């Protein structure tokens, strides 16, 4: 027998859970299918937990718009639901005179994106704020902060469930087909079954392309290539002498080896950018050498032996090492012509920050 449900969300990461919450709030009956034994065990638990201001993305891109819209909503949401977060602020640092023009470009881009609160600091002003920092100049972003991503996901899930959404763990979507009035899904795991739904949101993160290719009736040419860019983190032994997040000027594929603080005040450095061909979350101790070099450009006082391998996350990129950075791809009926289907591809950073705004966009694409 084939069970039937109004809407299925594939994947219980921060994006899938935000979508499930938004669909539930819009009155839909929602089933979340998650292949793992719990929620948020992939990209959503392997990131920097930074609430980004929306500074670096190309003006008008989804990343720029959704980050800006998502950020303030996220702060308000965390405040109203008691989710741990801190608006710590961040410094983007030019640690050599030849990096100052890059800072000026970043400020102009931020303003074009609607981020009008960046403050230009000269070397003395930086010293006054963060005495251990080596900086010729810096930009202070007061809207950048950190959030407890696990608490956030728990809240999205709790709200969705209170609205009658249901989550099924250990329930991988193996394949599917476009059917009359919706979709037929084959679910694997311990209790395999077939399921019919009218709306389908593919929020499978690193597996979104694989899931989409398994959907009979969706033109495979519409499924974008996936490039994996691993980001390694190293943790600092002892306390960092900084009160804010510290970023160098960005590098291709990532934001440069930056310092973020967690809610307990512990410091970690990363993520770097390592292009890989398979999922492998090990952090090689030898990579520490390049971290010391990168960090000492802005923190010359970092002592030997202070960095230990931390964890790694993998970015689901739509652009390769030599390509210009790609935008999020929110692929709804207007692009593939299939009513009721939204595929989410390339939801790398700032996906966590954008999650509430992204979810609303998905709901709009599914509106009749
Ligand atoms: C190194 C790194 C640092 C980052 N830092 C930040 C940051 O500081 N701030 C920020 O805003 N963003 C950041 N991001 C981006 C952010 O973490 C992601 O955009 C976000 O977590 C993506 O969530 P998701 O739900 O799309 O994916 P995921 O969290 O990976 O969730 C996808 C889920 O789908 C499930 N799944 C897969 N296949 C199937 C299937 N066939 N059937 C059922 N379930 C399936 C998986 O098990 C998984 O739980 C960072 C990302 C990385 C990699």
mmCIF file of N, CA and C in Angstrom, residues 246-325:
data_model
loop_
_atom_site.group_PDB
_atom_site.id
_atom_site.type_symbol
_atom_site.label_atom_id
_atom_site.label_comp_id
_atom_site.label_asym_id
_atom_site.label_seq_id
_atom_site.Cartn_x
_atom_site.Cartn_y
_atom_site.Cartn_z
ATOM 1 N N UNK A 246 37.778 37.392 13.954
ATOM 2 C CA UNK A 246 38.845 38.051 13.192
ATOM 3 C C UNK A 246 38.983 37.368 11.836
ATOM 4 N N UNK A 247 38.830 38.150 10.763
ATOM 5 C CA UNK A 247 38.921 37.602 9.408
ATOM 6 C C UNK A 247 40.012 38.323 8.629
ATOM 7 N N UNK A 248 40.816 37.564 7.864
ATOM 8 C CA UNK A 248 41.719 38.236 6.925
ATOM 9 C C UNK A 248 40.905 38.683 5.705
ATOM 10 N N UNK A 249 41.518 39.292 4.722
ATOM 11 C CA UNK A 249 40.769 39.559 3.490
ATOM 12 C C UNK A 249 40.513 38.205 2.813
ATOM 13 N N UNK A 250 39.371 38.029 2.141
ATOM 14 C CA UNK A 250 38.985 36.689 1.659
ATOM 15 C C UNK A 250 39.920 36.109 0.603
ATOM 16 N N UNK A 251 39.887 34.773 0.488
ATOM 17 C CA UNK A 251 40.645 34.074 -0.545
ATOM 18 C C UNK A 251 39.650 33.379 -1.470
ATOM 19 N N UNK A 252 40.122 32.843 -2.607
ATOM 20 C CA UNK A 252 39.197 32.201 -3.538
ATOM 21 C C UNK A 252 38.599 30.945 -2.920
ATOM 22 N N UNK A 253 37.272 30.819 -2.955
ATOM 23 C CA UNK A 253 36.593 29.611 -2.465
ATOM 24 C C UNK A 253 36.193 29.692 -1.004
ATOM 25 N N UNK A 254 36.716 30.649 -0.265
ATOM 26 C CA UNK A 254 36.385 30.745 1.160
ATOM 27 C C UNK A 254 36.738 32.128 1.690
ATOM 28 N N UNK A 255 36.633 32.279 2.977
ATOM 29 C CA UNK A 255 36.831 33.601 3.587
ATOM 30 C C UNK A 255 38.221 33.773 4.188
ATOM 31 N N UNK A 256 39.129 32.833 3.928
ATOM 32 C CA UNK A 256 40.461 32.915 4.537
ATOM 33 C C UNK A 256 40.442 32.274 5.911
ATOM 34 N N UNK A 257 41.630 31.902 6.410
ATOM 35 C CA UNK A 257 41.690 31.224 7.720
ATOM 36 C C UNK A 257 41.379 32.240 8.814
ATOM 37 N N UNK A 258 40.132 32.221 9.283
ATOM 38 C CA UNK A 258 39.717 33.232 10.254
ATOM 39 C C UNK A 258 39.556 32.631 11.638
ATOM 40 N N UNK A 259 39.422 33.517 12.602
ATOM 41 C CA UNK A 259 39.205 33.073 13.974
ATOM 42 C C UNK A 259 37.739 33.292 14.320
ATOM 43 N N UNK A 260 37.087 32.209 14.740
ATOM 44 C CA UNK A 260 35.744 32.390 15.290
ATOM 45 C C UNK A 260 35.759 31.905 16.729
ATOM 46 N N UNK A 261 34.829 32.427 17.463
ATOM 47 C CA UNK A 261 34.698 32.053 18.870
ATOM 48 C C UNK A 261 33.384 31.313 19.009
ATOM 49 N N UNK A 262 33.351 30.295 19.878
ATOM 50 C CA UNK A 262 32.055 29.672 20.117
ATOM 51 C C UNK A 262 31.407 30.348 21.319
ATOM 52 N N UNK A 263 30.212 29.897 21.665
ATOM 53 C CA UNK A 263 29.466 30.605 22.711
ATOM 54 C C UNK A 263 30.131 30.484 24.074
ATOM 55 N N UNK A 264 31.046 29.494 24.220
ATOM 56 C CA UNK A 264 31.771 29.351 25.481
ATOM 57 C C UNK A 264 33.069 30.161 25.460
ATOM 58 N N UNK A 265 33.325 30.870 24.354
ATOM 59 C CA UNK A 265 34.520 31.705 24.268
ATOM 60 C C UNK A 265 35.750 30.970 23.750
ATOM 61 N N UNK A 266 35.583 29.694 23.358
ATOM 62 C CA UNK A 266 36.731 28.950 22.820
ATOM 63 C C UNK A 266 36.981 29.396 21.380
ATOM 64 N N UNK A 267 38.275 29.399 21.015
ATOM 65 C CA UNK A 267 38.625 29.888 19.676
ATOM 66 C C UNK A 267 38.945 28.728 18.740
ATOM 67 N N UNK A 268 38.529 28.881 17.499
ATOM 68 C CA UNK A 268 38.935 27.915 16.475
ATOM 69 C C UNK A 268 39.297 28.704 15.228
ATOM 70 N N UNK A 269 40.178 28.106 14.440
ATOM 71 C CA UNK A 269 40.620 28.748 13.212
ATOM 72 C C UNK A 269 40.179 27.914 12.026
ATOM 73 N N UNK A 270 39.791 28.580 10.976
ATOM 74 C CA UNK A 270 39.365 27.893 9.772
ATOM 75 C C UNK A 270 38.037 28.470 9.345
ATOM 76 N N UNK A 271 37.408 27.885 8.368
ATOM 77 C CA UNK A 271 37.880 26.759 7.599
ATOM 78 C C UNK A 271 38.779 27.208 6.444
ATOM 79 N N UNK A 272 39.772 26.354 6.100
ATOM 80 C CA UNK A 272 40.539 26.626 4.887
ATOM 81 C C UNK A 272 39.767 26.054 3.694
ATOM 82 N N UNK A 273 40.379 25.993 2.550
ATOM 83 C CA UNK A 273 39.703 25.440 1.366
ATOM 84 C C UNK A 273 40.561 24.319 0.804
ATOM 85 N N UNK A 274 40.046 23.092 0.847
ATOM 86 C CA UNK A 274 40.756 21.930 0.290
ATOM 87 C C UNK A 274 39.767 21.227 -0.651
ATOM 88 N N UNK A 275 40.039 21.261 -1.950
ATOM 89 C CA UNK A 275 39.121 20.636 -2.908
ATOM 90 C C UNK A 275 39.303 19.127 -2.822
ATOM 91 N N UNK A 276 38.222 18.386 -2.622
ATOM 92 C CA UNK A 276 38.308 16.931 -2.439
ATOM 93 C C UNK A 276 37.336 16.244 -3.400
ATOM 94 N N UNK A 277 37.500 14.920 -3.548
ATOM 95 C CA UNK A 277 36.614 14.197 -4.458
ATOM 96 C C UNK A 277 35.656 13.269 -3.711
ATOM 97 N N UNK A 278 35.827 13.139 -2.412
ATOM 98 C CA UNK A 278 34.926 12.281 -1.630
ATOM 99 C C UNK A 278 34.777 12.866 -0.231
ATOM 100 N N UNK A 279 33.721 12.416 0.473
ATOM 101 C CA UNK A 279 33.499 12.922 1.834
ATOM 102 C C UNK A 279 34.502 12.263 2.782
ATOM 103 N N UNK A 280 35.321 13.056 3.404
ATOM 104 C CA UNK A 280 36.301 12.542 4.356
ATOM 105 C C UNK A 280 36.524 13.665 5.364
ATOM 106 N N UNK A 281 36.136 13.421 6.611
ATOM 107 C CA UNK A 281 36.127 14.502 7.594
ATOM 108 C C UNK A 281 37.378 14.535 8.475
ATOM 109 N N UNK A 282 38.383 13.692 8.126
ATOM 110 C CA UNK A 282 39.601 13.714 8.949
ATOM 111 C C UNK A 282 40.358 15.027 8.749
ATOM 112 N N UNK A 283 40.950 15.527 9.808
ATOM 113 C CA UNK A 283 41.783 16.729 9.702
ATOM 114 C C UNK A 283 43.236 16.302 9.889
ATOM 115 N N UNK A 284 44.020 16.463 8.825
ATOM 116 C CA UNK A 284 45.429 16.051 8.877
ATOM 117 C C UNK A 284 46.222 17.050 9.721
ATOM 118 N N UNK A 285 46.960 16.514 10.705
ATOM 119 C CA UNK A 285 47.720 17.391 11.615
ATOM 120 C C UNK A 285 48.718 18.268 10.857
ATOM 121 N N UNK A 286 49.247 17.750 9.720
ATOM 122 C CA UNK A 286 50.275 18.520 8.977
ATOM 123 C C UNK A 286 49.733 19.835 8.434
ATOM 124 N N UNK A 287 48.424 19.922 8.251
ATOM 125 C CA UNK A 287 47.871 21.166 7.713
ATOM 126 C C UNK A 287 48.097 22.329 8.673
ATOM 127 N N UNK A 288 48.426 22.016 9.929
ATOM 128 C CA UNK A 288 48.639 23.076 10.923
ATOM 129 C C UNK A 288 49.685 24.081 10.429
ATOM 130 N N UNK A 289 50.696 23.593 9.684
ATOM 131 C CA UNK A 289 51.774 24.485 9.252
ATOM 132 C C UNK A 289 51.233 25.670 8.463
ATOM 133 N N UNK A 290 50.331 25.371 7.501
ATOM 134 C CA UNK A 290 49.801 26.474 6.692
ATOM 135 C C UNK A 290 48.895 27.369 7.544
ATOM 136 N N UNK A 291 48.258 26.805 8.569
ATOM 137 C CA UNK A 291 47.431 27.619 9.466
ATOM 138 C C UNK A 291 48.295 28.601 10.250
ATOM 139 N N UNK A 292 49.420 28.078 10.800
ATOM 140 C CA UNK A 292 50.297 28.988 11.567
ATOM 141 C C UNK A 292 50.709 30.174 10.689
ATOM 142 N N UNK A 293 51.082 29.852 9.436
ATOM 143 C CA UNK A 293 51.544 30.920 8.526
ATOM 144 C C UNK A 293 50.448 31.948 8.289
ATOM 145 N N UNK A 294 49.244 31.447 7.999
ATOM 146 C CA UNK A 294 48.140 32.366 7.659
ATOM 147 C C UNK A 294 47.735 33.195 8.885
ATOM 148 N N UNK A 295 47.680 32.559 10.040
ATOM 149 C CA UNK A 295 47.190 33.265 11.242
ATOM 150 C C UNK A 295 48.207 34.301 11.712
ATOM 151 N N UNK A 296 49.512 33.945 11.611
ATOM 152 C CA UNK A 296 50.534 34.880 12.142
ATOM 153 C C UNK A 296 50.603 36.172 11.335
ATOM 154 N N UNK A 297 50.013 36.166 10.128
ATOM 155 C CA UNK A 297 49.978 37.436 9.390
ATOM 156 C C UNK A 297 49.155 38.464 10.153
ATOM 157 N N UNK A 298 48.105 38.015 10.851
ATOM 158 C CA UNK A 298 47.331 39.004 11.637
ATOM 159 C C UNK A 298 47.505 38.835 13.146
ATOM 160 N N UNK A 299 48.036 37.668 13.572
ATOM 161 C CA UNK A 299 48.305 37.477 15.016
ATOM 162 C C UNK A 299 49.727 36.924 15.164
ATOM 163 N N UNK A 300 50.725 37.833 15.108
ATOM 164 C CA UNK A 300 52.124 37.384 15.163
ATOM 165 C C UNK A 300 52.450 36.685 16.479
ATOM 166 N N UNK A 301 51.650 36.923 17.520
ATOM 167 C CA UNK A 301 51.945 36.349 18.847
ATOM 168 C C UNK A 301 51.523 34.901 19.013
ATOM 169 N N UNK A 302 50.960 34.296 17.985
ATOM 170 C CA UNK A 302 50.546 32.882 18.117
ATOM 171 C C UNK A 302 51.781 32.004 18.335
ATOM 172 N N UNK A 303 51.783 31.290 19.447
ATOM 173 C CA UNK A 303 52.961 30.475 19.785
ATOM 174 C C UNK A 303 52.904 29.112 19.109
ATOM 175 N N UNK A 304 54.072 28.522 18.900
ATOM 176 C CA UNK A 304 54.142 27.154 18.357
ATOM 177 C C UNK A 304 53.413 26.194 19.283
ATOM 178 N N UNK A 305 52.844 25.151 18.715
ATOM 179 C CA UNK A 305 52.246 24.081 19.511
ATOM 180 C C UNK A 305 50.860 24.393 20.062
ATOM 181 N N UNK A 306 50.304 25.535 19.688
ATOM 182 C CA UNK A 306 49.003 25.935 20.265
ATOM 183 C C UNK A 306 47.805 25.417 19.459
ATOM 184 N N UNK A 307 48.051 24.940 18.222
ATOM 185 C CA UNK A 307 46.920 24.526 17.385
ATOM 186 C C UNK A 307 46.791 23.006 17.379
ATOM 187 N N UNK A 308 45.561 22.532 17.540
ATOM 188 C CA UNK A 308 45.300 21.086 17.461
ATOM 189 C C UNK A 308 44.196 20.850 16.434
ATOM 190 N N UNK A 309 44.280 19.711 15.692
ATOM 191 C CA UNK A 309 43.233 19.446 14.704
ATOM 192 C C UNK A 309 41.863 19.481 15.373
ATOM 193 N N UNK A 310 40.900 20.125 14.724
ATOM 194 C CA UNK A 310 39.548 20.222 15.271
ATOM 195 C C UNK A 310 38.601 19.316 14.506
ATOM 196 N N UNK A 311 37.841 19.898 13.618
ATOM 197 C CA UNK A 311 36.887 19.120 12.823
ATOM 198 C C UNK A 311 36.902 19.675 11.405
ATOM 199 N N UNK A 312 36.124 19.052 10.521
ATOM 200 C CA UNK A 312 36.050 19.541 9.137
ATOM 201 C C UNK A 312 34.613 19.525 8.671
ATOM 202 N N UNK A 313 34.309 20.422 7.763
ATOM 203 C CA UNK A 313 33.009 20.430 7.098
ATOM 204 C C UNK A 313 33.239 20.435 5.604
ATOM 205 N N UNK A 314 32.230 20.079 4.839
ATOM 206 C CA UNK A 314 32.403 20.063 3.387
ATOM 207 C C UNK A 314 31.333 20.928 2.730
ATOM 208 N N UNK A 315 31.802 21.867 1.884
ATOM 209 C CA UNK A 315 30.882 22.792 1.222
ATOM 210 C C UNK A 315 30.340 22.144 -0.058
ATOM 211 N N UNK A 316 29.024 22.178 -0.264
ATOM 212 C CA UNK A 316 28.451 21.624 -1.497
ATOM 213 C C UNK A 316 28.487 22.670 -2.606
ATOM 214 N N UNK A 317 29.618 22.846 -3.235
ATOM 215 C CA UNK A 317 29.772 23.961 -4.175
ATOM 216 C C UNK A 317 29.263 23.626 -5.574
ATOM 217 N N UNK A 318 28.756 24.636 -6.254
ATOM 218 C CA UNK A 318 28.336 24.456 -7.647
ATOM 219 C C UNK A 318 29.417 24.943 -8.597
ATOM 220 N N UNK A 319 30.466 25.567 -8.062
ATOM 221 C CA UNK A 319 31.568 26.035 -8.906
ATOM 222 C C UNK A 319 32.850 25.344 -8.473
ATOM 223 N N UNK A 320 33.710 25.066 -9.455
ATOM 224 C CA UNK A 320 34.974 24.383 -9.176
ATOM 225 C C UNK A 320 36.065 25.370 -8.821
ATOM 226 N N UNK A 321 37.288 24.836 -8.584
ATOM 227 C CA UNK A 321 38.388 25.693 -8.114
ATOM 228 C C UNK A 321 38.694 26.863 -9.041
ATOM 229 N N UNK A 322 38.460 26.681 -10.348
ATOM 230 C CA UNK A 322 38.867 27.758 -11.279
ATOM 231 C C UNK A 322 37.682 28.620 -11.718
ATOM 232 N N UNK A 323 36.478 28.269 -11.242
ATOM 233 C CA UNK A 323 35.285 29.001 -11.693
ATOM 234 C C UNK A 323 35.006 30.183 -10.769
ATOM 235 N N UNK A 324 34.287 31.175 -11.294
ATOM 236 C CA UNK A 324 33.806 32.212 -10.369
ATOM 237 C C UNK A 324 32.817 31.601 -9.383
ATOM 238 N N UNK A 325 32.722 32.142 -8.174
ATOM 239 C CA UNK A 325 31.853 31.564 -7.134
ATOM 240 C C UNK A 325 30.403 31.536 -7.608
#
